[in-house]
Short mmCIF file of C-alpha atoms in Angstrom, two decimals:
data_model
loop_
_atom_site.label_atom_id
_atom_site.label_comp_id
_atom_site.label_asym_id
_atom_site.label_seq_id
_atom_site.Cartn_x
_atom_site.Cartn_y
_atom_site.Cartn_z
CA UNK R 252 4.39 31.15 44.44
CA UNK R 253 4.13 27.71 46.05
CA UNK R 254 0.86 27.09 44.21
CA UNK R 255 2.45 27.90 40.83
CA UNK R 256 5.40 25.62 41.52
CA UNK R 257 3.08 22.79 42.57
CA UNK R 258 0.92 23.30 39.47
CA UNK R 259 4.02 23.29 37.26
CA UNK R 260 5.18 20.01 38.80
CA UNK R 261 1.76 18.46 38.14
CA UNK R 262 1.81 19.57 34.49
CA UNK R 263 5.30 18.14 33.98
CA UNK R 264 4.27 14.89 35.68
CA UNK R 265 1.24 14.43 33.44
CA UNK R 266 3.23 15.31 30.33
CA UNK R 267 5.53 12.38 31.05
CA UNK R 268 2.90 9.84 32.04
CA UNK R 269 1.58 7.20 29.67
CA UNK R 270 -2.18 7.06 30.05
CA UNK R 271 -3.81 3.69 30.24
CA UNK R 272 -7.47 3.20 29.43
CA UNK R 273 -8.25 0.36 31.79
CA UNK R 274 -11.11 -1.85 30.83
CA UNK R 275 -10.64 -1.00 27.17
CA UNK R 276 -7.26 -2.71 26.97
CA UNK R 277 -5.88 0.35 25.25
CA UNK R 278 -2.89 2.50 26.03
CA UNK R 279 -1.84 5.81 24.62
CA UNK R 280 1.34 7.77 25.02
CA UNK R 281 1.56 11.53 25.23
CA UNK R 282 5.29 11.34 24.64
CA UNK R 283 6.56 12.20 21.18
CA UNK R 284 9.47 9.84 21.90
CA UNK R 285 7.26 6.77 21.47
CA UNK R 286 5.92 8.14 18.19
CA UNK R 287 9.44 8.53 16.82
CA UNK R 288 10.34 4.94 17.68
CA UNK R 289 7.76 3.36 15.37
CA UNK R 290 8.95 3.02 11.75
CA UNK R 291 6.51 3.69 8.92
CA UNK R 292 5.35 1.16 6.33
CA UNK R 293 4.46 2.48 2.89
CA UNK R 294 1.98 1.42 0.20
CA UNK R 295 4.51 -0.57 -1.87
CA UNK R 296 5.43 -2.70 1.14
CA UNK R 297 1.75 -3.42 1.82
CA UNK R 298 1.16 -4.24 -1.86
CA UNK R 299 4.05 -6.76 -1.68
CA UNK R 300 2.75 -8.58 1.41
CA UNK R 301 1.60 -11.65 -0.56
CA UNK R 302 5.29 -12.21 -1.39
CA UNK R 303 6.29 -11.81 2.27
CA UNK R 304 4.21 -14.16 4.37
CA UNK R 305 6.62 -13.66 7.26
CA UNK R 306 5.01 -10.22 7.80
CA UNK R 307 1.67 -9.84 9.54
CA UNK R 308 -0.70 -6.97 8.73
CA UNK R 309 -3.04 -6.17 11.63
CA UNK R 310 -6.04 -3.92 10.94
CA UNK R 311 -7.17 -2.33 14.22
CA UNK R 312 -10.49 -0.92 12.95
CA UNK R 313 -13.78 -2.19 14.32
CA UNK R 314 -15.33 -5.16 12.46
CA UNK R 315 -18.26 -2.95 11.37
CA UNK R 316 -15.80 -0.64 9.59
CA UNK R 317 -14.32 -3.55 7.65
CA UNK R 318 -17.82 -4.69 6.68
CA UNK R 319 -18.70 -1.29 5.26
CA UNK R 320 -15.43 -0.55 3.44
CA UNK R 321 -13.55 -3.80 2.99
CA UNK R 322 -10.11 -4.81 4.15
CA UNK R 323 -6.58 -4.95 2.85
CA UNK R 324 -5.78 -8.46 1.58
CA UNK R 325 -3.62 -10.54 3.94
CA UNK R 326 -4.73 -8.55 7.00
CA UNK R 327 -6.23 -9.86 10.21
CA UNK R 328 -8.61 -7.79 12.32
CA UNK R 329 -7.75 -7.12 15.95
CA UNK R 330 -9.75 -4.06 17.05
CA UNK R 331 -7.72 -1.41 18.84
CA UNK R 332 -9.53 -2.01 22.12
CA UNK R 333 -8.38 -5.66 22.03
CA UNK R 334 -4.72 -5.12 21.05
CA UNK R 335 -3.26 -4.87 24.57
CA UNK R 336 -4.86 -8.09 25.77
CA UNK R 337 -4.64 -10.04 22.50
CA UNK R 338 -0.89 -9.58 22.13
CA UNK R 339 -0.02 -9.85 25.83
CA UNK R 340 1.17 -12.98 27.61
CA UNK R 341 -2.37 -13.31 29.01
CA UNK R 342 -3.64 -14.59 25.65
CA UNK R 343 -2.40 -18.05 24.70
CA UNK R 344 -1.52 -19.03 21.15
CA UNK R 345 -4.64 -21.21 21.05
CA UNK R 346 -6.90 -18.35 22.20
CA UNK R 347 -5.36 -15.95 19.68
CA UNK R 348 -5.82 -18.45 16.84
CA UNK R 349 -9.44 -19.06 17.82
CA UNK R 350 -10.25 -15.34 18.12
CA UNK R 351 -8.34 -14.01 15.10
CA UNK R 352 -7.97 -17.04 12.83
CA UNK R 353 -4.18 -16.62 12.72
CA UNK R 354 -1.19 -17.81 14.69
CA UNK R 355 -0.13 -15.45 17.46
CA UNK R 356 3.04 -13.61 16.45
CA UNK R 357 6.19 -13.90 18.51
CA UNK R 358 8.04 -10.87 19.87
CA UNK R 359 10.58 -11.01 17.02
CA UNK R 360 8.02 -11.30 14.19
CA UNK R 361 7.41 -8.46 11.73
CA UNK R 362 4.06 -6.76 12.31
CA UNK R 363 2.56 -3.87 10.34
CA UNK R 364 -0.44 -2.11 11.86
CA UNK R 365 -3.14 -0.28 9.90
CA UNK R 366 -6.51 1.37 10.51
CA UNK R 367 -8.60 3.96 8.64
CA UNK R 368 -6.15 6.87 8.56
CA UNK R 369 -3.05 5.91 10.56
CA UNK R 370 -3.94 7.37 13.95
CA UNK R 371 -5.30 4.29 15.71
CA UNK R 372 -2.60 2.17 14.13
CA UNK R 373 0.02 4.48 15.68
CA UNK R 374 -1.51 3.85 19.12
CA UNK R 375 -1.55 0.10 18.43
CA UNK R 376 2.06 0.18 17.21
CA UNK R 377 3.14 1.95 20.39
CA UNK R 378 1.20 -0.58 22.46
CA UNK R 379 2.88 -3.51 20.69
CA UNK R 380 6.28 -1.88 21.15
CA UNK R 381 5.56 -1.45 24.86
CA UNK R 382 4.61 -5.15 25.04
CA UNK R 383 8.07 -6.03 23.75
CA UNK R 384 7.45 -6.63 20.04
CA UNK R 385 10.64 -5.67 18.22
CA UNK R 386 9.69 -5.25 14.53
CA UNK R 387 6.62 -3.04 14.41
CA UNK R 388 5.66 -0.62 11.63
CA UNK R 389 2.72 1.73 11.26
CA UNK R 390 1.10 1.90 7.83
CA UNK R 391 0.28 5.61 8.10
CA UNK R 392 -1.62 5.68 4.82
CA UNK R 393 -3.82 2.85 6.09
CA UNK R 394 -7.21 2.13 4.52
CA UNK R 395 -7.66 5.61 3.03
CA UNK R 396 -4.49 5.34 0.95
CA UNK R 397 -5.10 1.68 0.05
CA UNK R 398 -8.67 2.40 -1.07
CA UNK R 399 -7.63 5.44 -3.10
CA UNK R 400 -4.87 3.58 -4.95
CA UNK R 401 -7.11 0.58 -5.62
CA UNK R 402 -10.37 2.36 -6.51
CA UNK R 403 -12.22 1.10 -3.43
CA UNK R 404 -14.79 2.83 -1.19
CA UNK R 405 -13.39 4.91 1.64
#
């Protein structure tokens, strides 16, 4: 009986913990609460980004993926493994600009995150939210939807 109670406590503990992949600069939440907190961006909003330069589109795919498929116009590439460090206080505005060829966004700036299919961008959106960024959206359709609607390779 004591073993079952102890095991149950361990399961509950791990279900509530946010796992952190140290060394990869990546965090992931097992909580559905964090997933619910991130609003979704849709294709029409992404298509209108050239009219809204105040919004930043961050593609979290690996550079090799962008080379093989292309990228959404107006996006910058910050691979998922770099998101935690790149957007933290540890990275200065000068370092961010040098690494990503864009000014580092402030906590109040509007950021939309994309990837190949919306999964990695959800993780990145949760990470940015946990870092204190206030206006984060996940483009769930991501590259697959963009490519399909624009006749591009997937």
